[in-house]
PDB file of C-alpha atoms and ligand atoms in Angstrom:
ATOM      1  CA  MET A  20      -9.088  26.582 -19.703  1.00  0.00           C
ATOM      2  CA  SER A  21      -6.782  23.843 -20.650  1.00  0.00           C
ATOM      3  CA  LEU A  22      -8.598  20.737 -19.176  1.00  0.00           C
ATOM      4  CA  LYS A  23     -12.052  19.280 -19.421  1.00  0.00           C
ATOM      5  CA  LEU A  24     -13.651  16.450 -17.791  1.00  0.00           C
ATOM      6  CA  TYR A  25     -16.130  14.354 -18.652  1.00  0.00           C
ATOM      7  CA  PHE A  26     -17.777  13.198 -15.737  1.00  0.00           C
ATOM      8  CA  HIS A  27     -21.372  12.624 -13.004  1.00  0.00           C
ATOM      9  CA  PRO A  28     -21.322  13.311  -9.594  1.00  0.00           C
ATOM     10  CA  LEU A  29     -22.162   9.976  -8.867  1.00  0.00           C
ATOM     11  CA  SER A  30     -20.388   7.892  -9.968  1.00  0.00           C
ATOM     12  CA  SER A  31     -17.467   6.434  -7.842  1.00  0.00           C
ATOM     13  CA  PHE A  32     -15.251   6.457 -10.624  1.00  0.00           C
ATOM     14  CA  CYS A  33     -15.394   9.847 -11.458  1.00  0.00           C
ATOM     15  CA  GLN A  34     -14.783  10.368  -7.437  1.00  0.00           C
ATOM     16  CA  LYS A  35     -11.893   9.510  -7.327  1.00  0.00           C
ATOM     17  CA  VAL A  36     -10.367  11.545  -9.917  1.00  0.00           C
ATOM     18  CA  LEU A  37     -12.262  14.842  -8.410  1.00  0.00           C
ATOM     19  CA  ILE A  38     -11.203  14.115  -5.473  1.00  0.00           C
ATOM     20  CA  ALA A  39      -7.205  13.850  -6.701  1.00  0.00           C
ATOM     21  CA  LEU A  40      -8.135  17.388  -9.207  1.00  0.00           C
ATOM     22  CA  TYR A  41      -9.322  18.589  -5.745  1.00  0.00           C
ATOM     23  CA  GLU A  42      -6.138  17.465  -4.296  1.00  0.00           C
ATOM     24  CA  THR A  43      -3.476  19.242  -6.689  1.00  0.00           C
ATOM     25  CA  GLU A  44      -5.664  22.145  -6.728  1.00  0.00           C
ATOM     26  CA  THR A  45      -5.979  21.414 -10.579  1.00  0.00           C
ATOM     27  CA  PRO A  46      -8.785  23.698 -12.456  1.00  0.00           C
ATOM     28  CA  PHE A  47     -10.845  22.145 -14.742  1.00  0.00           C
ATOM     29  CA  GLU A  48     -14.155  22.780 -16.488  1.00  0.00           C
ATOM     30  CA  PRO A  49     -16.946  20.220 -15.418  1.00  0.00           C
ATOM     31  CA  VAL A  50     -18.872  18.645 -17.786  1.00  0.00           C
ATOM     32  CA  LEU A  51     -22.117  16.855 -16.809  1.00  0.00           C
ATOM     33  CA  VAL A  52     -22.321  13.758 -19.325  1.00  0.00           C
ATOM     34  CA  ASP A  53     -25.597  12.219 -18.844  1.00  0.00           C
ATOM     35  CA  LEU A  54     -26.203   8.932 -20.057  1.00  0.00           C
ATOM     36  CA  MET A  55     -29.932   9.689 -19.930  1.00  0.00           C
ATOM     37  CA  ASP A  56     -29.501  12.181 -22.357  1.00  0.00           C
ATOM     38  CA  ALA A  57     -29.654  10.836 -25.936  1.00  0.00           C
ATOM     39  CA  THR A  58     -27.543  13.749 -26.976  1.00  0.00           C
ATOM     40  CA  SER A  59     -25.001  14.451 -23.453  1.00  0.00           C
ATOM     41  CA  ASN A  60     -25.021  10.751 -24.371  1.00  0.00           C
ATOM     42  CA  ALA A  61     -23.809  10.745 -28.194  1.00  0.00           C
ATOM     43  CA  GLU A  62     -21.472  13.801 -27.526  1.00  0.00           C
ATOM     44  CA  PHE A  63     -19.650  11.404 -24.976  1.00  0.00           C
ATOM     45  CA  GLN A  64     -18.703   8.794 -27.114  1.00  0.00           C
ATOM     46  CA  LYS A  65     -17.570  11.347 -29.902  1.00  0.00           C
ATOM     47  CA  VAL A  66     -14.912  11.912 -27.472  1.00  0.00           C
ATOM     48  CA  TRP A  67     -14.263   8.235 -25.662  1.00  0.00           C
ATOM     49  CA  PRO A  68     -16.423   5.524 -27.543  1.00  0.00           C
ATOM     50  CA  ILE A  69     -16.083   3.254 -24.893  1.00  0.00           C
ATOM     51  CA  GLY A  70     -18.492   5.415 -23.253  1.00  0.00           C
ATOM     52  CA  LYS A  71     -17.593   5.004 -19.358  1.00  0.00           C
ATOM     53  CA  PHE A  72     -16.544   7.889 -17.589  1.00  0.00           C
ATOM     54  CA  PRO A  73     -14.078  10.291 -15.794  1.00  0.00           C
ATOM     55  CA  VAL A  74     -12.528  11.511 -19.160  1.00  0.00           C
ATOM     56  CA  LEU A  75     -10.085  14.254 -18.773  1.00  0.00           C
ATOM     57  CA  ARG A  76      -9.432  16.057 -22.091  1.00  0.00           C
ATOM     58  CA  ASP A  77      -6.264  18.562 -22.150  1.00  0.00           C
ATOM     59  CA  GLU A  78      -7.472  20.310 -24.452  1.00  0.00           C
ATOM     60  CA  ALA A  79      -3.698  22.573 -24.429  1.00  0.00           C
ATOM     61  CA  LYS A  80      -1.877  19.378 -25.707  1.00  0.00           C
ATOM     62  CA  ASP A  81      -5.260  17.442 -27.906  1.00  0.00           C
ATOM     63  CA  ARG A  82      -4.892  14.446 -26.096  1.00  0.00           C
ATOM     64  CA  THR A  83      -8.085  12.217 -24.457  1.00  0.00           C
ATOM     65  CA  ILE A  84      -7.061  10.730 -21.361  1.00  0.00           C
ATOM     66  CA  PRO A  85      -9.318   7.706 -19.753  1.00  0.00           C
ATOM     67  CA  GLU A  86      -9.281   5.620 -16.809  1.00  0.00           C
ATOM     68  CA  SER A  87      -9.806   6.664 -13.730  1.00  0.00           C
ATOM     69  CA  SER A  88      -6.075   5.860 -12.643  1.00  0.00           C
ATOM     70  CA  ILE A  89      -4.173   6.944 -15.812  1.00  0.00           C
ATOM     71  CA  ILE A  90      -6.027  10.901 -15.182  1.00  0.00           C
ATOM     72  CA  ILE A  91      -4.474  10.547 -11.951  1.00  0.00           C
ATOM     73  CA  GLU A  92      -1.103   9.512 -13.117  1.00  0.00           C
ATOM     74  CA  TYR A  93      -1.344  12.102 -15.413  1.00  0.00           C
ATOM     75  CA  LEU A  94      -2.045  15.132 -13.290  1.00  0.00           C
ATOM     76  CA  ASP A  95       1.011  13.712 -10.830  1.00  0.00           C
ATOM     77  CA  GLN A  96       2.547  14.554 -13.886  1.00  0.00           C
ATOM     78  CA  HIS A  97       1.404  17.753 -15.313  1.00  0.00           C
ATOM     79  CA  PHE A  98      -0.694  19.454 -12.594  1.00  0.00           C
ATOM     80  CA  PRO A  99       0.875  18.141  -9.407  1.00  0.00           C
ATOM     81  CA  GLY A 100       0.051  19.652  -6.182  1.00  0.00           C
ATOM     82  CA  LYS A 101       2.250  19.865  -3.301  1.00  0.00           C
ATOM     83  CA  ALA A 102       2.702  15.923  -2.782  1.00  0.00           C
ATOM     84  CA  PRO A 103       2.556  13.516  -5.369  1.00  0.00           C
ATOM     85  CA  LEU A 104       0.035  11.305  -5.419  1.00  0.00           C
ATOM     86  CA  VAL A 105       1.713   8.495  -6.534  1.00  0.00           C
ATOM     87  CA  PRO A 106       4.908   8.025  -4.579  1.00  0.00           C
ATOM     88  CA  ALA A 107       8.215   9.130  -6.406  1.00  0.00           C
ATOM     89  CA  ASP A 108       9.756   6.481  -4.440  1.00  0.00           C
ATOM     90  CA  PRO A 109      10.000   3.146  -7.535  1.00  0.00           C
ATOM     91  CA  ASP A 110       8.429   0.577  -4.721  1.00  0.00           C
ATOM     92  CA  PHE A 111       6.089   2.767  -2.679  1.00  0.00           C
ATOM     93  CA  ALA A 112       4.561   3.700  -6.064  1.00  0.00           C
ATOM     94  CA  ARG A 113       4.688  -0.283  -7.170  1.00  0.00           C
ATOM     95  CA  GLN A 114       2.594  -0.274  -3.507  1.00  0.00           C
ATOM     96  CA  THR A 115       0.582   2.985  -4.720  1.00  0.00           C
ATOM     97  CA  ARG A 116      -0.817   1.185  -7.652  1.00  0.00           C
ATOM     98  CA  PHE A 117      -1.794  -2.160  -6.668  1.00  0.00           C
ATOM     99  CA  ARG A 118      -3.603  -0.483  -3.111  1.00  0.00           C
ATOM    100  CA  ASP A 119      -5.140   1.422  -6.191  1.00  0.00           C
ATOM    101  CA  ARG A 120      -5.925  -2.165  -8.420  1.00  0.00           C
ATOM    102  CA  PHE A 121      -7.096  -3.500  -5.521  1.00  0.00           C
ATOM    103  CA  PHE A 122     -10.224  -0.752  -4.634  1.00  0.00           C
ATOM    104  CA  ASP A 123     -11.050  -0.081  -8.325  1.00  0.00           C
ATOM    105  CA  LEU A 124     -11.410  -3.925  -9.313  1.00  0.00           C
ATOM    106  CA  TYR A 125     -12.280  -6.116  -5.754  1.00  0.00           C
ATOM    107  CA  LEU A 126     -14.575  -3.268  -4.122  1.00  0.00           C
ATOM    108  CA  ASN A 127     -15.600  -0.668  -6.743  1.00  0.00           C
ATOM    109  CA  VAL A 128     -16.567  -2.750  -9.335  1.00  0.00           C
ATOM    110  CA  PRO A 129     -18.249  -5.263  -7.616  1.00  0.00           C
ATOM    111  CA  MET A 130     -19.635  -2.342  -5.554  1.00  0.00           C
ATOM    112  CA  GLN A 131     -21.171  -1.168  -9.075  1.00  0.00           C
ATOM    113  CA  LYS A 132     -22.815  -4.652  -9.628  1.00  0.00           C
ATOM    114  CA  VAL A 133     -24.691  -4.855  -7.121  1.00  0.00           C
ATOM    115  CA  VAL A 134     -25.852  -1.828  -6.896  1.00  0.00           C
ATOM    116  CA  THR A 135     -26.884  -1.582 -10.475  1.00  0.00           C
ATOM    117  CA  ASP A 136     -28.930  -5.060 -10.384  1.00  0.00           C
ATOM    118  CA  ARG A 137     -31.310  -2.965  -8.664  1.00  0.00           C
ATOM    119  CA  LEU A 138     -31.560  -0.961 -11.870  1.00  0.00           C
ATOM    120  CA  ARG A 139     -32.079  -4.103 -13.627  1.00  0.00           C
ATOM    121  CA  PRO A 140     -35.778  -4.012 -15.811  1.00  0.00           C
ATOM    122  CA  GLN A 141     -37.584  -6.823 -13.728  1.00  0.00           C
ATOM    123  CA  GLY A 142     -36.857 -10.719 -14.595  1.00  0.00           C
ATOM    124  CA  GLN A 143     -33.597  -9.426 -16.032  1.00  0.00           C
ATOM    125  CA  ASN A 144     -31.851  -9.702 -12.508  1.00  0.00           C
ATOM    126  CA  ASP A 145     -28.005 -11.553 -12.299  1.00  0.00           C
ATOM    127  CA  PRO A 146     -28.468 -13.216  -8.651  1.00  0.00           C
ATOM    128  CA  SER A 147     -25.185 -15.021  -9.093  1.00  0.00           C
ATOM    129  CA  GLY A 148     -23.691 -12.972 -10.317  1.00  0.00           C
ATOM    130  CA  VAL A 149     -24.686 -10.576  -7.206  1.00  0.00           C
ATOM    131  CA  GLU A 150     -23.819 -12.887  -5.287  1.00  0.00           C
ATOM    132  CA  GLU A 151     -19.974 -13.159  -6.284  1.00  0.00           C
ATOM    133  CA  ALA A 152     -19.497  -9.051  -6.448  1.00  0.00           C
ATOM    134  CA  ARG A 153     -20.577  -9.869  -2.519  1.00  0.00           C
ATOM    135  CA  GLY A 154     -18.134 -12.678  -2.052  1.00  0.00           C
ATOM    136  CA  LEU A 155     -15.488 -10.797  -3.405  1.00  0.00           C
ATOM    137  CA  ILE A 156     -16.088  -7.364  -1.700  1.00  0.00           C
ATOM    138  CA  GLU A 157     -16.319  -9.374   1.755  1.00  0.00           C
ATOM    139  CA  ARG A 158     -13.072 -10.456   0.571  1.00  0.00           C
ATOM    140  CA  ALA A 159     -11.422  -7.418   0.053  1.00  0.00           C
ATOM    141  CA  LEU A 160     -13.158  -5.681   3.096  1.00  0.00           C
ATOM    142  CA  GLY A 161     -11.725  -8.826   5.071  1.00  0.00           C
ATOM    143  CA  LEU A 162      -8.257  -8.212   4.032  1.00  0.00           C
ATOM    144  CA  LEU A 163      -8.717  -3.801   4.441  1.00  0.00           C
ATOM    145  CA  GLU A 164      -9.868  -4.452   7.803  1.00  0.00           C
ATOM    146  CA  GLU A 165      -6.639  -6.276   8.843  1.00  0.00           C
ATOM    147  CA  ASP A 166      -4.532  -3.548   6.658  1.00  0.00           C
ATOM    148  CA  MET A 167      -5.958  -0.660   8.333  1.00  0.00           C
ATOM    149  CA  ALA A 168      -5.846  -2.042  12.174  1.00  0.00           C
ATOM    150  CA  GLN A 169      -1.660  -1.414  11.704  1.00  0.00           C
ATOM    151  CA  GLY A 170      -2.726   2.181  12.996  1.00  0.00           C
ATOM    152  CA  LYS A 171      -2.038   3.490   9.606  1.00  0.00           C
ATOM    153  CA  THR A 172      -3.704   6.771   8.795  1.00  0.00           C
ATOM    154  CA  TRP A 173      -3.850   6.737   5.305  1.00  0.00           C
ATOM    155  CA  CYS A 174      -3.903   3.886   3.031  1.00  0.00           C
ATOM    156  CA  MET A 175      -0.235   3.942   2.808  1.00  0.00           C
ATOM    157  CA  GLY A 176       0.981   5.646   5.727  1.00  0.00           C
ATOM    158  CA  GLU A 177       0.585   8.915   6.627  1.00  0.00           C
ATOM    159  CA  ASP A 178       0.638   9.829   2.972  1.00  0.00           C
ATOM    160  CA  PHE A 179      -2.361  10.362   1.045  1.00  0.00           C
ATOM    161  CA  THR A 180      -2.300   8.814  -1.955  1.00  0.00           C
ATOM    162  CA  MET A 181      -3.427   7.656  -5.186  1.00  0.00           C
ATOM    163  CA  ALA A 182      -4.729   4.094  -3.270  1.00  0.00           C
ATOM    164  CA  ASP A 183      -6.975   6.796  -1.238  1.00  0.00           C
ATOM    165  CA  CYS A 184      -8.822   8.431  -3.951  1.00  0.00           C
ATOM    166  CA  ALA A 185      -9.612   4.988  -5.080  1.00  0.00           C
ATOM    167  CA  ALA A 186     -10.912   3.831  -2.175  1.00  0.00           C
ATOM    168  CA  ALA A 187     -12.933   6.429  -0.903  1.00  0.00           C
ATOM    169  CA  PRO A 188     -15.930   6.338  -3.333  1.00  0.00           C
ATOM    170  CA  PRO A 189     -16.644   2.514  -2.773  1.00  0.00           C
ATOM    171  CA  LEU A 190     -16.446   2.265   0.731  1.00  0.00           C
ATOM    172  CA  PHE A 191     -18.366   5.395   0.844  1.00  0.00           C
ATOM    173  CA  TYR A 192     -21.445   3.452  -0.971  1.00  0.00           C
ATOM    174  CA  LEU A 193     -20.545  -0.028   0.651  1.00  0.00           C
ATOM    175  CA  ASP A 194     -21.099   1.688   4.354  1.00  0.00           C
ATOM    176  CA  ARG A 195     -24.877   3.107   2.179  1.00  0.00           C
ATOM    177  CA  ILE A 196     -25.593  -0.604   1.283  1.00  0.00           C
ATOM    178  CA  LYS A 197     -24.434  -1.900   4.891  1.00  0.00           C
ATOM    179  CA  PRO A 198     -22.802  -0.324   7.503  1.00  0.00           C
ATOM    180  CA  LEU A 199     -19.108  -0.762   7.761  1.00  0.00           C
ATOM    181  CA  ALA A 200     -18.745  -0.399  11.113  1.00  0.00           C
ATOM    182  CA  ASP A 201     -20.809  -3.985  12.546  1.00  0.00           C
ATOM    183  CA  THR A 202     -18.447  -5.535  11.308  1.00  0.00           C
ATOM    184  CA  ARG A 203     -15.417  -3.629  10.068  1.00  0.00           C
ATOM    185  CA  PRO A 204     -14.760  -0.974  12.696  1.00  0.00           C
ATOM    186  CA  HIS A 205     -11.215  -0.373  11.688  1.00  0.00           C
ATOM    187  CA  ALA A 206     -11.765  -0.047   7.933  1.00  0.00           C
ATOM    188  CA  ALA A 207     -15.437   2.325   8.483  1.00  0.00           C
ATOM    189  CA  ALA A 208     -12.779   4.342  10.840  1.00  0.00           C
ATOM    190  CA  TYR A 209     -10.866   4.812   8.068  1.00  0.00           C
ATOM    191  CA  LEU A 210     -13.841   5.710   6.063  1.00  0.00           C
ATOM    192  CA  GLY A 211     -14.833   8.777   8.398  1.00  0.00           C
ATOM    193  CA  ARG A 212     -11.226  10.023   7.963  1.00  0.00           C
ATOM    194  CA  LEU A 213     -11.364   9.629   3.796  1.00  0.00           C
ATOM    195  CA  LYS A 214     -14.500  11.828   4.150  1.00  0.00           C
ATOM    196  CA  ALA A 215     -13.151  14.129   6.619  1.00  0.00           C
ATOM    197  CA  ARG A 216     -10.463  14.765   3.994  1.00  0.00           C
ATOM    198  CA  PRO A 217     -11.795  18.719   2.358  1.00  0.00           C
ATOM    199  CA  SER A 218     -11.221  16.849  -1.340  1.00  0.00           C
ATOM    200  CA  TYR A 219     -14.076  14.078  -0.408  1.00  0.00           C
ATOM    201  CA  ALA A 220     -16.019  16.644   1.087  1.00  0.00           C
ATOM    202  CA  ARG A 221     -16.151  18.765  -2.003  1.00  0.00           C
ATOM    203  CA  ALA A 222     -16.577  15.706  -4.001  1.00  0.00           C
ATOM    204  CA  LEU A 223     -19.284  14.203  -1.439  1.00  0.00           C
ATOM    205  CA  LYS A 224     -21.210  17.879  -1.200  1.00  0.00           C
ATOM    206  CA  GLU A 225     -21.179  17.940  -5.123  1.00  0.00           C
ATOM    207  CA  ALA A 226     -22.701  14.845  -4.775  1.00  0.00           C
ATOM    208  CA  GLU A 227     -25.460  15.479  -2.750  1.00  0.00           C
ATOM    209  CA  PRO A 228     -27.955  16.542  -4.856  1.00  0.00           C
ATOM    210  CA  TYR A 229     -28.241  13.352  -6.842  1.00  0.00           C
ATOM    211  CA  PHE A 230     -28.359  11.357  -3.772  1.00  0.00           C
ATOM    212  CA  ASN A 231     -31.708  10.301  -4.881  1.00  0.00           C
ATOM    213  CA  LEU A 232     -30.586   8.613  -8.208  1.00  0.00           C
ATOM    214  CA  PHE A 233     -28.529   6.192  -5.936  1.00  0.00           C
ATOM    215  CA  PRO A 234     -30.058   2.876  -5.671  1.00  0.00           C
ATOM    216  CA  GLY A 235     -32.456   1.975  -2.717  1.00  0.00           C
ATOM    217  CA  GLY A 236     -31.836   5.864  -1.657  1.00  0.00           C
TER     218      GLY A 236
HETATM  219  N1  GSH B 305     -12.099   1.607 -15.272  1.00  0.00           N
HETATM  220  C1  GSH B 305     -12.468   2.542 -15.700  1.00  0.00           C
HETATM  221  C2  GSH B 305     -14.401   2.486 -14.777  1.00  0.00           C
HETATM  222  C3  GSH B 305     -15.669   3.145 -15.234  1.00  0.00           C
HETATM  223  C4  GSH B 305     -16.622   3.425 -15.124  1.00  0.00           C
HETATM  224  O1  GSH B 305     -16.933   2.294 -14.743  1.00  0.00           O
HETATM  225  N2  GSH B 305     -17.170   4.358 -15.528  1.00  0.00           N
HETATM  226  C5  GSH B 305     -18.820   4.131 -14.958  1.00  0.00           C
HETATM  227  C6  GSH B 305     -18.678   4.753 -13.653  1.00  0.00           C
HETATM  228  S1  GSH B 305     -18.517   4.861 -12.306  1.00  0.00           S
HETATM  229  C7  GSH B 305     -19.593   4.408 -16.048  1.00  0.00           C
HETATM  230  O2  GSH B 305     -19.134   4.651 -17.103  1.00  0.00           O
HETATM  231  N3  GSH B 305     -21.067   3.278 -16.322  1.00  0.00           N
HETATM  232  C8  GSH B 305     -21.333   4.269 -17.251  1.00  0.00           C
HETATM  233  C9  GSH B 305     -21.744   2.732 -18.196  1.00  0.00           C
HETATM  234  O3  GSH B 305     -21.129   2.049 -18.243  1.00  0.00           O
HETATM  235  O4  GSH B 305     -22.515   2.773 -18.965  1.00  0.00           O
HETATM  236  C10 GSH B 305     -12.030   3.818 -14.394  1.00  0.00           C
HETATM  237  O5  GSH B 305     -11.499   3.607 -13.552  1.00  0.00           O
HETATM  238  O6  GSH B 305     -12.413   4.719 -15.005  1.00  0.00           O
END
């Protein structure tokens, strides 16, 4: 098989890419990276010394492709599905990329800050960093709520795009921390549609056995 995905099923950025792989129906070999295991970690560091996953390896072309958004662009270009994940129209493409950045930087990264702080040894927590992350999440959710109140099915309208791949995992984990429906009904309904999408439903099903590792259960 030409493609290998270095990943962990629980990781939000890896789920983002899994959604794209399932949307495009691209065959790949999954390589599970266990950062707690020295051998697995060392093997992965050889592939991508930065040590962040997901990473895609295209063995046929001897290419290493890190970064979830870049991987999705690569899939769209070299292994396209029935519909593009980054629209062909340049203006729609730019808006899709903006929303992808929005979900990564203002929901996913701060969500990880809140969650991983719970894993830090006692006395090494970062309350002000977590406070800042929570503020950013609230502002981003407020904007998403306004956006989804417009009655769209997906983030970019009626077409499922890379922006939806980016939105699903952080929204799912944020909803576990604090139910979205309490204050953000449109974002909650959007998450409901994302969870019902077969590509994300499959990624979630595969993550289920690892949910006990999620801090707070
Ligand atoms: N900008 C990267 C972020 C990747 C990232 O933060 N991955 C996390 C897992 S969700 C990771 O590798 N964490 C392990 C670590 O930081 O040691 C992307 O979009 O792929």
